[in-house]
Coordinates of C-alpha atoms in Angstrom, one line a residue:
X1 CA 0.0 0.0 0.0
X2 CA 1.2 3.7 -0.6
X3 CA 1.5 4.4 3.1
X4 CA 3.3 1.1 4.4
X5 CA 6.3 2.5 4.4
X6 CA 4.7 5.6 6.6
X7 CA 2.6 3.3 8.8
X8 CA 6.0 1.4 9.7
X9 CA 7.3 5.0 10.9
X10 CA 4.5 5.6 12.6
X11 CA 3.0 2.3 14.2
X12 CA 4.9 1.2 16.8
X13 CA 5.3 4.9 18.5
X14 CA 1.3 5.6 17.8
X15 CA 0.8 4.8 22.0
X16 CA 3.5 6.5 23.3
X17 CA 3.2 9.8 21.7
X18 CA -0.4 9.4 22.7
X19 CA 0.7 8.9 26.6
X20 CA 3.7 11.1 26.8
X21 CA 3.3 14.5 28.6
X22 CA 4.8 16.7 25.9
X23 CA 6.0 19.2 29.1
X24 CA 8.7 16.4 30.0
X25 CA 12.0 16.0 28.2
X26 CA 12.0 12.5 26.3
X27 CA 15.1 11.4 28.1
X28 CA 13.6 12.0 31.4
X29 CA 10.1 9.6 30.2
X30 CA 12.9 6.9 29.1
X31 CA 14.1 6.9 32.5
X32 CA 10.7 7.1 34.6
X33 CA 9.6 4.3 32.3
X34 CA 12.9 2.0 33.1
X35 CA 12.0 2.2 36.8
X36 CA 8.6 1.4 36.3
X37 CA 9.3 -1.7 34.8
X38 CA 12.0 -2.4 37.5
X39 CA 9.6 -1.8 39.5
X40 CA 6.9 -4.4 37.8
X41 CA 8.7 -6.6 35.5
X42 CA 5.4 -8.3 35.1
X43 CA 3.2 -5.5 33.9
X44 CA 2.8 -5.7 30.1
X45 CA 1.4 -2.2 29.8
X46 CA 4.9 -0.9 31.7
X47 CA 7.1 -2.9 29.5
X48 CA 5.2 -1.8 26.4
X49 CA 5.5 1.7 27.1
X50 CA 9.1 1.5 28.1
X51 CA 9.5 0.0 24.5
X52 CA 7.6 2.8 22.6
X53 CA 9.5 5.5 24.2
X54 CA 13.0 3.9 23.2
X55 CA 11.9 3.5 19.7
X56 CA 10.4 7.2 20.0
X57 CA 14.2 8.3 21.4
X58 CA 15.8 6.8 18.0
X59 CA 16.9 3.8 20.1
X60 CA 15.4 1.0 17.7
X61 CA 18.2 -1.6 19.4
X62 CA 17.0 -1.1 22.6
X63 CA 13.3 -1.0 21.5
X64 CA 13.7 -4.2 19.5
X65 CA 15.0 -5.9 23.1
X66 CA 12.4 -4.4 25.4
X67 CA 9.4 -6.0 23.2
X68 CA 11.5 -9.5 22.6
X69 CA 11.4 -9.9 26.5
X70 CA 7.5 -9.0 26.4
X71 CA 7.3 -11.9 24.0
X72 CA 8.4 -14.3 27.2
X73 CA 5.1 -14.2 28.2
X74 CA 3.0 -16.6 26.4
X75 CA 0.0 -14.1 27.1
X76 CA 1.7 -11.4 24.9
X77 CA -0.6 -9.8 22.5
X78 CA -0.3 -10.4 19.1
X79 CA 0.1 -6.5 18.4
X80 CA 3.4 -6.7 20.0
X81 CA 4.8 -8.9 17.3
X82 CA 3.3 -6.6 14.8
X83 CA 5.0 -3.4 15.5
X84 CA 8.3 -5.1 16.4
X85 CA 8.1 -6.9 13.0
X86 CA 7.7 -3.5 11.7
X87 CA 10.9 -2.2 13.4
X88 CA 13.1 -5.3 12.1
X89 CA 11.6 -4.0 8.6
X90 CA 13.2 -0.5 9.5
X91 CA 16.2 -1.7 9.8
X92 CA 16.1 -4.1 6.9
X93 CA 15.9 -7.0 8.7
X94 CA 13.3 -8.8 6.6
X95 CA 13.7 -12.4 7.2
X96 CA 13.1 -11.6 11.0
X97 CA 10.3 -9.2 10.3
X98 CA 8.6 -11.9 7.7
X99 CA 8.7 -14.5 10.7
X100 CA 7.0 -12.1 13.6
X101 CA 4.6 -10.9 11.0
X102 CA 3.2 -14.8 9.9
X103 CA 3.2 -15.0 13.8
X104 CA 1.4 -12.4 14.3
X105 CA -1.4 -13.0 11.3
X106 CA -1.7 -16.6 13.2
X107 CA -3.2 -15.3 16.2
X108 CA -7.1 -14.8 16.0
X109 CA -6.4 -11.7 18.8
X110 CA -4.6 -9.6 15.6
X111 CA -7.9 -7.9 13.7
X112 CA -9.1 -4.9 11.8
X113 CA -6.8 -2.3 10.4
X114 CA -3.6 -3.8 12.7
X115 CA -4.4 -7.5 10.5
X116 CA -4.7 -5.2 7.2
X117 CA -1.5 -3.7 7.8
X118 CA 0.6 -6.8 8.9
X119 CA -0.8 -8.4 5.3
X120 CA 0.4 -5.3 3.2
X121 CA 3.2 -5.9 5.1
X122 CA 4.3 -9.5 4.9
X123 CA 3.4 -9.3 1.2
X124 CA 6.1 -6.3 1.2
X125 CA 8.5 -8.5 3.1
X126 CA 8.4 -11.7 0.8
X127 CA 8.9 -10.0 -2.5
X128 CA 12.0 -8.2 -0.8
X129 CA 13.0 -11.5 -0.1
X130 CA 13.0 -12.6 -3.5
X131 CA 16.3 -12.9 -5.9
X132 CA 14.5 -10.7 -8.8
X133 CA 11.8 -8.0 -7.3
X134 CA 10.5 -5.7 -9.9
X135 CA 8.7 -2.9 -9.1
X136 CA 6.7 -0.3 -10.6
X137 CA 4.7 3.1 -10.4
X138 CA 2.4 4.7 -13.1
X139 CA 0.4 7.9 -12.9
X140 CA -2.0 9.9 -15.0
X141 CA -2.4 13.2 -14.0
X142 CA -3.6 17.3 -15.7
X143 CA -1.5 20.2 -14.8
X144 CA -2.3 23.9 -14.7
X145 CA 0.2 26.3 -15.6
X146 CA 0.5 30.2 -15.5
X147 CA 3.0 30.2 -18.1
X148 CA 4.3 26.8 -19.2
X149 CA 6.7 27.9 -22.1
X150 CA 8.8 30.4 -19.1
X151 CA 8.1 33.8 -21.2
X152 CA 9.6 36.6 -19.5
X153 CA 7.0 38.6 -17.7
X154 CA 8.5 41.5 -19.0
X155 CA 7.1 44.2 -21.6
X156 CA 10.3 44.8 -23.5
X157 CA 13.4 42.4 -23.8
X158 CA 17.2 43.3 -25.4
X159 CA 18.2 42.3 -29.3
X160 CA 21.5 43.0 -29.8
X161 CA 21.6 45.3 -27.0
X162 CA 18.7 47.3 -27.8
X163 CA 15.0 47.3 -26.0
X164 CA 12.4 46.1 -28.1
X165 CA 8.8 45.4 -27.4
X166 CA 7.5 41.5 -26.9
X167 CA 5.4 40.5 -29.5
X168 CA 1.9 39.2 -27.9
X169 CA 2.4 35.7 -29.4
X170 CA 5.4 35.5 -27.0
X171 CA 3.7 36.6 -23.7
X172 CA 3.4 34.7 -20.6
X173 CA 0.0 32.1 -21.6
X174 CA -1.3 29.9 -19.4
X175 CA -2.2 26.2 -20.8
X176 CA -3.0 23.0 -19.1
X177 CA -1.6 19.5 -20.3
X178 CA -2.0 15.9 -19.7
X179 CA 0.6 13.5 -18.2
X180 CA 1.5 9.8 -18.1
X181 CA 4.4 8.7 -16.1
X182 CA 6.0 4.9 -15.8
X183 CA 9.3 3.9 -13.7
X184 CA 9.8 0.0 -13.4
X185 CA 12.6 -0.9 -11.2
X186 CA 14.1 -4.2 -11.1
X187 CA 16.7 -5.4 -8.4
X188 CA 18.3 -8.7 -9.1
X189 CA 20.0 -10.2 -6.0
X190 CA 23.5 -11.6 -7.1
X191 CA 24.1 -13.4 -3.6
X192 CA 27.1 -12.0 -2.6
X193 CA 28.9 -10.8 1.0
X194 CA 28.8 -7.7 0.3
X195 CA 25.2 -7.9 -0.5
X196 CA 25.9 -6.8 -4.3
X197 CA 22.7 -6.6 -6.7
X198 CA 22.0 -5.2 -10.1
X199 CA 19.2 -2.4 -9.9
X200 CA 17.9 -1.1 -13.6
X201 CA 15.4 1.5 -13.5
X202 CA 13.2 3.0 -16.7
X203 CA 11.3 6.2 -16.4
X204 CA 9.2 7.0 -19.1
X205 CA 7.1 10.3 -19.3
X206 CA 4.6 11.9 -22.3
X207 CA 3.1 15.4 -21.6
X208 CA 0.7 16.6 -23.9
X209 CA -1.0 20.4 -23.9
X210 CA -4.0 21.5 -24.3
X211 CA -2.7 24.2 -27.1
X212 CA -0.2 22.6 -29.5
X213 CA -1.2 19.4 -31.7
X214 CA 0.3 18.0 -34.7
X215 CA 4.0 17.2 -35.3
X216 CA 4.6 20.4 -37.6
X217 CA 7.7 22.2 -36.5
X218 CA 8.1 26.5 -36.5
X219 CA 10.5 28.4 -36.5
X220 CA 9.9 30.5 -32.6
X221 CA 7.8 27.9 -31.9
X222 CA 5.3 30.4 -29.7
X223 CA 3.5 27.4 -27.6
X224 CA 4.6 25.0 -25.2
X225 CA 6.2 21.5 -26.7
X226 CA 4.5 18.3 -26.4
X227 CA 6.9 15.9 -24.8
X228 CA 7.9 12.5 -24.8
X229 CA 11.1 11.3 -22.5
X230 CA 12.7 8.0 -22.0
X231 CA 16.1 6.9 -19.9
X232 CA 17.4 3.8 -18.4
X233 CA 20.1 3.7 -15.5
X234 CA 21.4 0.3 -15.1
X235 CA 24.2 -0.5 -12.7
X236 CA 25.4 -2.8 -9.4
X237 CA 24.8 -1.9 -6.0
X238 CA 26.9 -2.8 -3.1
X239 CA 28.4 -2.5 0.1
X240 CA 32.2 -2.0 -0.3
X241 CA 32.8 -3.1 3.2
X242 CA 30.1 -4.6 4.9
X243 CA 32.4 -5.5 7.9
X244 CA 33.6 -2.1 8.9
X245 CA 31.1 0.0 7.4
X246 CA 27.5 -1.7 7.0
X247 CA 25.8 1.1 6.1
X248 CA 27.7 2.8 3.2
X249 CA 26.5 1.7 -0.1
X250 CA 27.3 2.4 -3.6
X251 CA 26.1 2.2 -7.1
X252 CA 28.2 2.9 -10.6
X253 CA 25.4 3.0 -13.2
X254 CA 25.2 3.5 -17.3
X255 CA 23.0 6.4 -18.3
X256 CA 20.6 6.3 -21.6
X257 CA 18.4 9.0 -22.4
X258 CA 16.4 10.8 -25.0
X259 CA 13.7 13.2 -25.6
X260 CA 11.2 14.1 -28.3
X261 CA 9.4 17.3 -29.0
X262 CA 6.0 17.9 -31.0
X263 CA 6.5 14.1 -32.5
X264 CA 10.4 14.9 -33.5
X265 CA 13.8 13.9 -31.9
X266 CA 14.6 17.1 -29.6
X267 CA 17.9 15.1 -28.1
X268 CA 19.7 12.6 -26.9
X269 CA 22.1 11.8 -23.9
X270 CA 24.2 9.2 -22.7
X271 CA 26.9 8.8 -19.7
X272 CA 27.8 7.2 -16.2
X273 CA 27.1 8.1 -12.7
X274 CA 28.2 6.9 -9.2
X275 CA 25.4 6.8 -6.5
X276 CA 26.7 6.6 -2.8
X277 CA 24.6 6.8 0.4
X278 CA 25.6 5.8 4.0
X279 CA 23.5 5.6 7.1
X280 CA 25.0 7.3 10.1
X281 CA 22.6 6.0 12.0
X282 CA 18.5 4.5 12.0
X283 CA 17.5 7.7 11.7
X284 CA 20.1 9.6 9.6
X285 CA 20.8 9.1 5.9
X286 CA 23.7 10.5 3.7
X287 CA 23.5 9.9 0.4
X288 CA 24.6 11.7 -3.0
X289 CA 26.1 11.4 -6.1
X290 CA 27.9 12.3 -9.3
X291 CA 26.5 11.9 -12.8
X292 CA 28.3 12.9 -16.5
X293 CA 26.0 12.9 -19.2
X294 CA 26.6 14.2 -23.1
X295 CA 24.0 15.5 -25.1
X296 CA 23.2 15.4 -28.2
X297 CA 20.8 18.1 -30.1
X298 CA 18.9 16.8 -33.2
X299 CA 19.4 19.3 -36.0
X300 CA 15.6 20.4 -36.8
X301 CA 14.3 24.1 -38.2
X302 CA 13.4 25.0 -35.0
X303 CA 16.9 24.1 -33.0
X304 CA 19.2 26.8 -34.6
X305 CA 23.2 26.2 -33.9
X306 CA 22.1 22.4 -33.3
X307 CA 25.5 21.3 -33.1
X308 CA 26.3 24.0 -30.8
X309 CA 23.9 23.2 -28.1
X310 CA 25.2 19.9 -27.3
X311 CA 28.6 18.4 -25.0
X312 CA 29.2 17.6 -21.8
X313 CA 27.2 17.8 -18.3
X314 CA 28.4 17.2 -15.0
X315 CA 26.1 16.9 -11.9
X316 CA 27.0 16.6 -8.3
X317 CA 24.7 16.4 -5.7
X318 CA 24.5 15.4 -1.8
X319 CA 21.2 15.4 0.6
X320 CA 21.0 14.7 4.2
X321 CA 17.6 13.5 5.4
X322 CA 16.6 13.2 9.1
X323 CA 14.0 11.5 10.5
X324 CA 12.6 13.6 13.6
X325 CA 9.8 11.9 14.5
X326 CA 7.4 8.7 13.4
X327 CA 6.4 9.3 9.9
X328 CA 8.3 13.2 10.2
X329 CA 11.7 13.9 7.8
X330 CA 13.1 17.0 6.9
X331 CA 15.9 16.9 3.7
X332 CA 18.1 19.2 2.7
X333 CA 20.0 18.5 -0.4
X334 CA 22.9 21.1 -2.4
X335 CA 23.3 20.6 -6.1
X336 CA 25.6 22.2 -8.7
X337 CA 25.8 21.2 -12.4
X338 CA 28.4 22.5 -14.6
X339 CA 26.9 22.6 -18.4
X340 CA 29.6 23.1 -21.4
X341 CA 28.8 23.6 -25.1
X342 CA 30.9 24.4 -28.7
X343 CA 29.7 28.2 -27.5
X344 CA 30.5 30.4 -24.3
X345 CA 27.3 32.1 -24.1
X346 CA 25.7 28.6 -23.5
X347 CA 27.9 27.3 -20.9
X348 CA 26.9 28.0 -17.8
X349 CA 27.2 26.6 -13.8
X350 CA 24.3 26.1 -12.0
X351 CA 24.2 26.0 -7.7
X352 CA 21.5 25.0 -5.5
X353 CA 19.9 24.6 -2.4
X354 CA 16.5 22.7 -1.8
X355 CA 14.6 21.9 2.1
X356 CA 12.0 19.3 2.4
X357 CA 10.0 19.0 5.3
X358 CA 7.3 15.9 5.0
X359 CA 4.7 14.2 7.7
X360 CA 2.3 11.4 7.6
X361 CA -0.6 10.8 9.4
X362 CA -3.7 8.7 10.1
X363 CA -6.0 9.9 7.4
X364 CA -8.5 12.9 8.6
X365 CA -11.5 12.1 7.6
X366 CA -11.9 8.1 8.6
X367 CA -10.3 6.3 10.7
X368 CA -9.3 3.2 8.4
X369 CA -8.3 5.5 5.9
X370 CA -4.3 4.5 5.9
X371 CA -2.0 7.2 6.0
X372 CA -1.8 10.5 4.1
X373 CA 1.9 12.3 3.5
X374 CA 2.1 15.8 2.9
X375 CA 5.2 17.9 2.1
X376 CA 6.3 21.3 2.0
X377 CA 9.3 22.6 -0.1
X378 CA 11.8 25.3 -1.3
X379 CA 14.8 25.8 -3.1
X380 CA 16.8 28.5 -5.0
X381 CA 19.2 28.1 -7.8
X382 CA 22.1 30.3 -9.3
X383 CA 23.1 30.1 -12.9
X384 CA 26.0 31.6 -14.7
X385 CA 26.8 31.8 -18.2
X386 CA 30.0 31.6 -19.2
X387 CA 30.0 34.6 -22.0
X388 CA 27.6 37.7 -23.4
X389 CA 25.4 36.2 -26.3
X390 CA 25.8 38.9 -29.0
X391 CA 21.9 38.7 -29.9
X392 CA 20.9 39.6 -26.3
X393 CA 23.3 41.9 -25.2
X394 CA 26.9 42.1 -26.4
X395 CA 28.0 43.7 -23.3
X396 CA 26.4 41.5 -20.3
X397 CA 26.8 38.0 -19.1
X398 CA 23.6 36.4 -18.1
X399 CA 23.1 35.1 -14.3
X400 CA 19.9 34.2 -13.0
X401 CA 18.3 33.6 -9.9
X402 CA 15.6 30.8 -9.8
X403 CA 13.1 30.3 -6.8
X404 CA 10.7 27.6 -5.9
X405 CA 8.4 26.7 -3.3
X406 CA 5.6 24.1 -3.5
X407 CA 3.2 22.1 -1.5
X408 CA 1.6 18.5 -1.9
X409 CA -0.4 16.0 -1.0
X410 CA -0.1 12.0 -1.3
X411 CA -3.4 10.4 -0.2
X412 CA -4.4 6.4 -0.3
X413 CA -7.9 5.5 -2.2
X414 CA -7.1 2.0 -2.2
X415 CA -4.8 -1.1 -1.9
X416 CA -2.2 0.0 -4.9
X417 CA -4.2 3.2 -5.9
X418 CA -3.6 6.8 -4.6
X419 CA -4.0 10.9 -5.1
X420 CA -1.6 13.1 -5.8
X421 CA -2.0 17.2 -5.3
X422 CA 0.6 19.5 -5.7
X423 CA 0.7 23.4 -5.9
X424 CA 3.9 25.0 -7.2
X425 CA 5.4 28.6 -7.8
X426 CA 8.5 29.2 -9.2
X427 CA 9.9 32.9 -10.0
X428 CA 13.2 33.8 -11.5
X429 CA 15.0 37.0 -11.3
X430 CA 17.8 37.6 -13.8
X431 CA 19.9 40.2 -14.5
X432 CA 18.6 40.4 -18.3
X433 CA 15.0 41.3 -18.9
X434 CA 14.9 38.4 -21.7
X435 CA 14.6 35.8 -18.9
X436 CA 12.7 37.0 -16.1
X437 CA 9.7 34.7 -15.7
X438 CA 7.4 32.9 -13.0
X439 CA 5.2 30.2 -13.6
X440 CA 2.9 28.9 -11.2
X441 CA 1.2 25.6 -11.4
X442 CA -1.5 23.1 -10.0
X443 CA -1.3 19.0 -10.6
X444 CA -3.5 16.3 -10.1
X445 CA -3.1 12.6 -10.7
X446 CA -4.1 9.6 -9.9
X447 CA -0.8 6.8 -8.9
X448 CA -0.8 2.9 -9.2
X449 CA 2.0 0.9 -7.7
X450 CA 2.5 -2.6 -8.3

């Protein structure tokens, strides 16, 4: 289901966020808690909540221990299984977490939306288990734009230097499109130490808008292309010492891409990339990455200096992501991509900064509803080009200054099926009238993962 993942944040800290006076530090409930079950080693409700706040702290370890010596008890309830199977799944332990979880469905006490969630669960579990998994997301969704092609939202622009008005045909327009979106990822377990395994991923993506049809190509094409994108990343993932440093992980891919516009080959890329992440600890992930691609433009009447356009493209990146609470993570990720062509005006090096903040909870409106997740975000980005472009202005170097902030939604309808919302503004300032824009946008879809 689209909120497992959530639910599994969020389940097996549900009580003692619930019971926790939020006027006393956590480490000081952690240590109440620990005499109250020295206190009454026999009281299942004392050892339970002991166990919720450890797991609350970020002590999963010591969480995981606390329930296993409530399972001594043959009276245990069967719940207890079920949120400590979901903690052995946090910490991707799934042959243990398969085991407490067929445990757990085998006692007639586990019912309602705890036995729904252990089956989503344990059918989770086994196909993680398996040699080849593939997996796979789809979504069909309309977006609303302000002004989709990015025309400046200025009255008069520079050629050659010199002010001159903006034809209407090239004004800001809004416009609204249609989308269909497929990734398929496959992981194919190679049996190794060092856990190695081949992971291939395809995303494919056709946007189609509301105000351009046919495949005819113009010269200042004045409305938005229709779109259709395509790339594979294949490559082996592994852990290059599991001994001393179980959770760094990395992955050298291939990179195969291409894009068409209004029916016609727009362009084509190709490269490598090196992903990397390590866990500093169960709540704390690193990861980043490095990515060289070369492009390719197709030469077409509406793509002048074709040749021009195209050569190398180098992207580094590196996000932190924090979990600060069940089913709570803030991100914070730094980018910059350095772009080079066969002309200086085009080159140009790109920085930025992007903060994530996202939250699940029990849905709102019913109380079986599953989980919703809704996250807030913003980001800036810098770009410098590398020389004046004589048909702008001969005498200035563009830089621009692009900001974003957005808002969505991600709510489950049914087994595989959710909703997708998403509001988004995006404004950028730049130091040459030609390319000062903001575009602001609204998308809904419908998501099915299998």
């Amino acid at each position: 289901m689209p909120w497992t993942l959530a639910a599994v944040g969020s389940l097996a800290c549900t009580a003692a966020f619930a019971q926790a006076p939020s006027n006393v530090p956590l480490d000081r409930q952690v240590d109440e808690a620990f005499r109250q079950v020295m206190g009454a080693p026999g009281d299942m409700g004392v050892g339970m909540r002991y166990a919720q706040l450890l797991v609350q702290a970020g002590n999963y370890e010591g969480g995981i221990a606390a329930m296993e010596r409530l399972l001594l008890d043959p009276a245990a309830p069967a719940s207890i299984r079920l949120e400590l199977a979901a903690l052995y799944y946090r910490l991707g332990s799934y042959s243990m977490s398969e085991s407490l979880l067929r445990q757990a469905l085998d006692d007639s006490r586990l019912a309602g939306e705890q036995r729904a969630f252990a089956e989503n669960l344990l059918r989770d579990v086994t196909k993680r288990g398996q040699v080849s998994q593939l997996d796979g997301l789809v979504v069909l969704g309309a977006r609303a734009q302000t002004n989709p092609a990015g025309r400046t939202s200025q009255g008069t622009v520079l050629a050659g230097g010199v002010p001159v008005a903006v034809a209407d045909a090239f004004k800001p327009k809004s416009d609204t499109d249609l989308q269909l979106m497929l990734r398929l990822d496959h992981r194919y377990d190679l049996g190794t130490q060092n856990e190695a395994t081949v992971v291939s991923s395809l995303v494919a993506q056709v946007i189609d808008f509301s105000s351009s049809s046919g495949s005819q190509l113009r010269v200042n094409q004045a409305q938005p292309y229709n779109l259709a994108l395509a790339e594979v990343t294949s490559g082996i993932r592994f852990k290059p010492s599991p001994a001393n440093m179980q959770g760094l992980a990395l992955r050298p891919h291939l990179i195969l891409g291409a894009l068409s516009a209004q029916g016609h080959r727009y362009l084509s890329n190709h490269g490598l990339g090196l992903d990397a992440e390590y866990r500093i600890d169960e709540r704390t992930l690193v990861d980043g990455g490095y990515e060289y691609r070369d492009y390719s433009y197709a030469s077409r009447i509406d793509v002048p200096d074709a040749k021009a356009l195209g050569g190398p493209d180098n992207l580094l990146r590196v996000r932190l992501s924090r979990e600060l609470g069940p089913g709570r993570v803030l991100t914070g990720e730094l980018r910059g991509r350095f772009h080079r062509t066969d002309r200086a005006y085009y080159d140009h090096d790109g920085y930025e900064m992007r903060l994530a903040y996202s939250a699940s909870y029990a849905n709102p409106l019913t109380q079986s509803g599953g989980y919703w997740t809704t996250t807030v975000w913003g980001g800036v980005q810098r770009r410098s080009y590398g020389a004046t472009d004589p048909a702008v202005d001969p005498a200035t170097s563009r830089r621009d200054t692009e900001w974003r902030i957005g808002i969505g939604n991600v709510i489950p309808l049914a087994d595989s099926w959710s909703l997708l919302l998403q509001l988004e503004h995006m404004k950028t300032s730049a130091n040459l009238p030609n390319y000062r824009n903001r575009n602001s946008s609204l998308y809904g879809a419908v998501a099915y993962r299998f």
